[in-house]
PDB file of C-alpha atoms in Angstrom:
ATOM      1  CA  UNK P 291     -71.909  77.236  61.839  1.00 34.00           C
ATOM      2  CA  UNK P 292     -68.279  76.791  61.285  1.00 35.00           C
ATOM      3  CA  UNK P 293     -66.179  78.070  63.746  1.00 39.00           C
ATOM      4  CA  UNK P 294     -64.073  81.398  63.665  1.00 35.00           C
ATOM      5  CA  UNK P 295     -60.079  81.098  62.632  1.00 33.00           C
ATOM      6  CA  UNK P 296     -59.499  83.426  65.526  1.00 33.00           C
ATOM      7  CA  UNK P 297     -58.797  82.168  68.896  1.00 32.00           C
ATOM      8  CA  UNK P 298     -59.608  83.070  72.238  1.00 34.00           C
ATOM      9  CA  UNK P 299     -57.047  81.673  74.813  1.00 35.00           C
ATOM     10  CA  UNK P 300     -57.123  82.328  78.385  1.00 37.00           C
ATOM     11  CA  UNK P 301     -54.037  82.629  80.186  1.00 39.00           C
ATOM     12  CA  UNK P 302     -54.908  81.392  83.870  1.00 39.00           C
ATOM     13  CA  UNK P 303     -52.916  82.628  86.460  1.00 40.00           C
ATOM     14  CA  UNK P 304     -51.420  85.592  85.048  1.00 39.00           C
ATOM     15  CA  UNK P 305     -53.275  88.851  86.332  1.00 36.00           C
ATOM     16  CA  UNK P 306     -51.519  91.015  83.376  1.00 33.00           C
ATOM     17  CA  UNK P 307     -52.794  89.232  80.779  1.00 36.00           C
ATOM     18  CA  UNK P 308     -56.571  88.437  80.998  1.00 33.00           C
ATOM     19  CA  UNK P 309     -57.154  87.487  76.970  1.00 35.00           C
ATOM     20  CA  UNK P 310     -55.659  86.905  73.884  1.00 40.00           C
ATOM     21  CA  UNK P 311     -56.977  86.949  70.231  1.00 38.00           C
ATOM     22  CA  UNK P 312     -55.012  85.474  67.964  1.00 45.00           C
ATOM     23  CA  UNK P 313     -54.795  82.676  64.971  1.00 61.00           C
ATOM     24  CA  UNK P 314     -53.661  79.298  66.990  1.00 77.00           C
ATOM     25  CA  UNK P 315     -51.327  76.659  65.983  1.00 88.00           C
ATOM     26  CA  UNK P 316     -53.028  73.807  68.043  1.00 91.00           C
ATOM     27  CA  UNK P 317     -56.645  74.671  69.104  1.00 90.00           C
ATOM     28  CA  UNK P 318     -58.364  72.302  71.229  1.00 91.00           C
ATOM     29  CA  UNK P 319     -55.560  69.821  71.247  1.00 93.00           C
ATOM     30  CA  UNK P 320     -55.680  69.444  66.990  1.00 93.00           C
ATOM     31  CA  UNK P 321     -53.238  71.336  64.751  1.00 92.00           C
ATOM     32  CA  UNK P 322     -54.269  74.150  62.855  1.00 90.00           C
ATOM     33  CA  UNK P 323     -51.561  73.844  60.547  1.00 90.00           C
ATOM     34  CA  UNK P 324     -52.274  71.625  57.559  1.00 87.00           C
ATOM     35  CA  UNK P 325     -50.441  72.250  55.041  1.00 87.00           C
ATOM     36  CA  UNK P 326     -46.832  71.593  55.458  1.00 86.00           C
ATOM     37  CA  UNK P 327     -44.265  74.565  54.950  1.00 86.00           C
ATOM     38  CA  UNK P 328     -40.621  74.629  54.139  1.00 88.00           C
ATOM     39  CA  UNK P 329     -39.131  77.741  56.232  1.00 86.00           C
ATOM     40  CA  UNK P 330     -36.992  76.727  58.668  1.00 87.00           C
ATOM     41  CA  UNK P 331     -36.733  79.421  61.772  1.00 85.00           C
ATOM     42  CA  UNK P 332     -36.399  79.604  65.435  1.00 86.00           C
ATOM     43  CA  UNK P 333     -39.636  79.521  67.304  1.00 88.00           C
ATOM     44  CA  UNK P 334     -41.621  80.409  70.199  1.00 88.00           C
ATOM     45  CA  UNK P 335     -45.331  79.568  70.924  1.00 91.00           C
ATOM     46  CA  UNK P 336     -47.309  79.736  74.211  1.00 92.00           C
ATOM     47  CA  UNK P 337     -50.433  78.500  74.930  1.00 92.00           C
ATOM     48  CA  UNK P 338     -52.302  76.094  77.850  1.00 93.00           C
ATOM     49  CA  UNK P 339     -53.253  73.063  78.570  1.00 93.00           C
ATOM     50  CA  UNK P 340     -56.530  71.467  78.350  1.00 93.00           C
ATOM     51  CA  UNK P 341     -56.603  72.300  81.936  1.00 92.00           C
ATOM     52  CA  UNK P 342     -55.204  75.817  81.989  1.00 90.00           C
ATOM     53  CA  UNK P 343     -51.663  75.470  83.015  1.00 91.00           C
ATOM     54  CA  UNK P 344     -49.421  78.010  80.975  1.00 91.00           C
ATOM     55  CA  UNK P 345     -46.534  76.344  78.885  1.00 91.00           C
ATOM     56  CA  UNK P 346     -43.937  77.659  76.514  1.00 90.00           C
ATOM     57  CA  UNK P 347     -42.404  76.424  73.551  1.00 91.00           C
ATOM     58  CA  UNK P 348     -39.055  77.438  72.324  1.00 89.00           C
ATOM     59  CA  UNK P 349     -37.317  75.855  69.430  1.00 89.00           C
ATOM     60  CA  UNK P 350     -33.871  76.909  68.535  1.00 86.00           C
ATOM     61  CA  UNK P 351     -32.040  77.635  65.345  1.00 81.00           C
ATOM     62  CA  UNK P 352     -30.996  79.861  62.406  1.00 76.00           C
ATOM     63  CA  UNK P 353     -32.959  80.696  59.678  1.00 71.00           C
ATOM     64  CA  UNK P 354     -30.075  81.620  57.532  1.00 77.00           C
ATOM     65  CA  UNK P 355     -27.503  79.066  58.751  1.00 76.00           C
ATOM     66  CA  UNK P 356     -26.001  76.497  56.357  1.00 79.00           C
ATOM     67  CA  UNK P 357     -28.406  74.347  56.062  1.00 83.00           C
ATOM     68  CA  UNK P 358     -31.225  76.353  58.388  1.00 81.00           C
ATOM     69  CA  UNK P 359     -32.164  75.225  61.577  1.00 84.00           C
ATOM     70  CA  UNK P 360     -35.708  75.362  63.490  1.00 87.00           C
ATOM     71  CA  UNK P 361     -38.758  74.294  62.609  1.00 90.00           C
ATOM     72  CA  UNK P 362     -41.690  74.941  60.464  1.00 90.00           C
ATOM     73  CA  UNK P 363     -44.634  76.321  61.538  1.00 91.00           C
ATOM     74  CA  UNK P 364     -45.972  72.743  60.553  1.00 93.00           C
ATOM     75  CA  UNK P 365     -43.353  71.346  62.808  1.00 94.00           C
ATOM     76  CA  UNK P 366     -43.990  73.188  65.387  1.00 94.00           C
ATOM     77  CA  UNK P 367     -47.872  72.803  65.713  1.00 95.00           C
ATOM     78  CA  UNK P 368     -47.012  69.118  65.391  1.00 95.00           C
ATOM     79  CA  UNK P 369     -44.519  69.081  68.505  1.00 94.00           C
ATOM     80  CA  UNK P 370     -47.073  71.476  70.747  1.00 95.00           C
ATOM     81  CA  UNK P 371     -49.876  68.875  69.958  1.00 96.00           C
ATOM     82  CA  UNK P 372     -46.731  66.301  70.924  1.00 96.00           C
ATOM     83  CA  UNK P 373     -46.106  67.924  74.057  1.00 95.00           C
ATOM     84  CA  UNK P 374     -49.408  68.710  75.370  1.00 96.00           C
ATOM     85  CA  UNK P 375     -50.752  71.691  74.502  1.00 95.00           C
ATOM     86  CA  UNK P 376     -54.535  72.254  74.299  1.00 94.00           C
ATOM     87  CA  UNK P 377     -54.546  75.756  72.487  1.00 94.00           C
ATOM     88  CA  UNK P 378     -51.152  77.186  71.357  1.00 94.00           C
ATOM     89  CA  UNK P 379     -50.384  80.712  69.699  1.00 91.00           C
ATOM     90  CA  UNK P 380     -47.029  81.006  67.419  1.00 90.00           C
ATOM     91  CA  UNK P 381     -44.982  84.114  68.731  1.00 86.00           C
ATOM     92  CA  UNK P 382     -42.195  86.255  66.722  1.00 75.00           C
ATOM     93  CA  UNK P 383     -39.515  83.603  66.240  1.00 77.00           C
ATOM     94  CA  UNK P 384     -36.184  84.220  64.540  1.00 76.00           C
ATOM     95  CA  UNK P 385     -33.676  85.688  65.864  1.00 74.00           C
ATOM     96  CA  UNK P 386     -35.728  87.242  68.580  1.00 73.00           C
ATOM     97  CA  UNK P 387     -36.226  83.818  69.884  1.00 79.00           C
ATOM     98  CA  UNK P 388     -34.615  83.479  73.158  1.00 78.00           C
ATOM     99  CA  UNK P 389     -35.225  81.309  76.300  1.00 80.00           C
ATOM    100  CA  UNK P 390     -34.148  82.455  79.816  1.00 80.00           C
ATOM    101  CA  UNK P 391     -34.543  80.850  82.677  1.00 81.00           C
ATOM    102  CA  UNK P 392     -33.157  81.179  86.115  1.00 83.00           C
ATOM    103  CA  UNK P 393     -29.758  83.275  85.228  1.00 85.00           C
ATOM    104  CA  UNK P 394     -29.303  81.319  82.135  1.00 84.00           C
ATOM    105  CA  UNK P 395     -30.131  80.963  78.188  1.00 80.00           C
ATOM    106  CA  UNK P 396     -31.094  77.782  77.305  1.00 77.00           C
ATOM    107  CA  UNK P 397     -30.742  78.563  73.317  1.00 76.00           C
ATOM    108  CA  UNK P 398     -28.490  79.955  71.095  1.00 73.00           C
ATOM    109  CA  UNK P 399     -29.849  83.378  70.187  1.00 71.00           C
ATOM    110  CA  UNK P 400     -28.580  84.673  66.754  1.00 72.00           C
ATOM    111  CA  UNK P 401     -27.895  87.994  65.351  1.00 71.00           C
ATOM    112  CA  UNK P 402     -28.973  88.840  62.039  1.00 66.00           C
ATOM    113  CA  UNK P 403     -30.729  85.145  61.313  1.00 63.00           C
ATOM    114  CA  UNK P 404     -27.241  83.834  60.671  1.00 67.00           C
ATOM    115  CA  UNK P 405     -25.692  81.406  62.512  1.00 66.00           C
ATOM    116  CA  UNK P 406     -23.596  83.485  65.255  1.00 70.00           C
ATOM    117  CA  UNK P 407     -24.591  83.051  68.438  1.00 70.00           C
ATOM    118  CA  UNK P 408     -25.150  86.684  70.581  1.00 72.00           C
ATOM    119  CA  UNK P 409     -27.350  88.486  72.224  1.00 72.00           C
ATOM    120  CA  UNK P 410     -29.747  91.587  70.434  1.00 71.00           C
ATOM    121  CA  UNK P 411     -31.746  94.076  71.266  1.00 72.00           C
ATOM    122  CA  UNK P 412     -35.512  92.701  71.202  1.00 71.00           C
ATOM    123  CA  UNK P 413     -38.891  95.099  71.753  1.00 69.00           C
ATOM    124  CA  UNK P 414     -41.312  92.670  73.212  1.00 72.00           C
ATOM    125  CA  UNK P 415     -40.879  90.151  75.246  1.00 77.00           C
ATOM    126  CA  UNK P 416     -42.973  87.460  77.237  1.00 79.00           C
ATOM    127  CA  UNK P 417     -42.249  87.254  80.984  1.00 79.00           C
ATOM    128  CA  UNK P 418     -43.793  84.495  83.640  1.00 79.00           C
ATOM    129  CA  UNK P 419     -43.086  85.428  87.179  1.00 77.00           C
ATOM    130  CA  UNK P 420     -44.133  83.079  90.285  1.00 76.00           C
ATOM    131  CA  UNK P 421     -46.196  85.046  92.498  1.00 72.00           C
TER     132      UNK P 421
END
């Protein structure tokens, strides 16, 4: 039987989080992506690796900048097979992506999808805390 499109990814090591069911970018270390698209946006993905350790993925840009920076959701499946990942979900991307990490951002967060850098309001986020 073929297998479901939906994918169940455990996050190890994260007591909030137990499961997740969503469509994956790379499942099983192969890209799910196979057709090659042509929007250009910020990213973020999370996933494991084929032996549970939690990684992000954030690639930076501006979907409306002149030209548009980012990465395609084929581009970005590509690079999280690339760096590792086992089974990788694509998060909301844009403008609302944003890396932090120790008192600093690593990217440069947009307002609007243009290309000015600041900071905006955002109503989820994903947060990794060493226990």
């Amino acid at each position: 039987e073929r297998e479901r499109e939906r994918l169940v990814l455990v996050l190890q090591n994260i007591k909030s989080v137990d499961l997740f069911l969503l469509g994956p970018q790379v499942r099983r270390g192969v890209s799910q992506v196979t057709t090659p698209d042509t929007y250009i946006a910020p990213r973020t993905a999370i996933g494991t690796t084929k032996d549970g350790k939690l990684m992000t993925l954030t690639v930076d840009g501006a979907e409306k900048g002149n030209p548009p920076r980012g990465s395609t959701l084929y581009q970005l499946a590509q690079l999280g097979v690339q760096r590792g990942f086992y089974n990788m979900i694509n998060l909301d991307g844009g403008g609302s992506t944003d890396l932090y990490y120790q008192d600093k951002v690593y990217d440069r967060p947009t307002c609007n999808d243009r290309d000015i850098e600041c900071e905006r309001p955002i109503t989820t986020t994903v947060c990794v805390l060493k226990q």
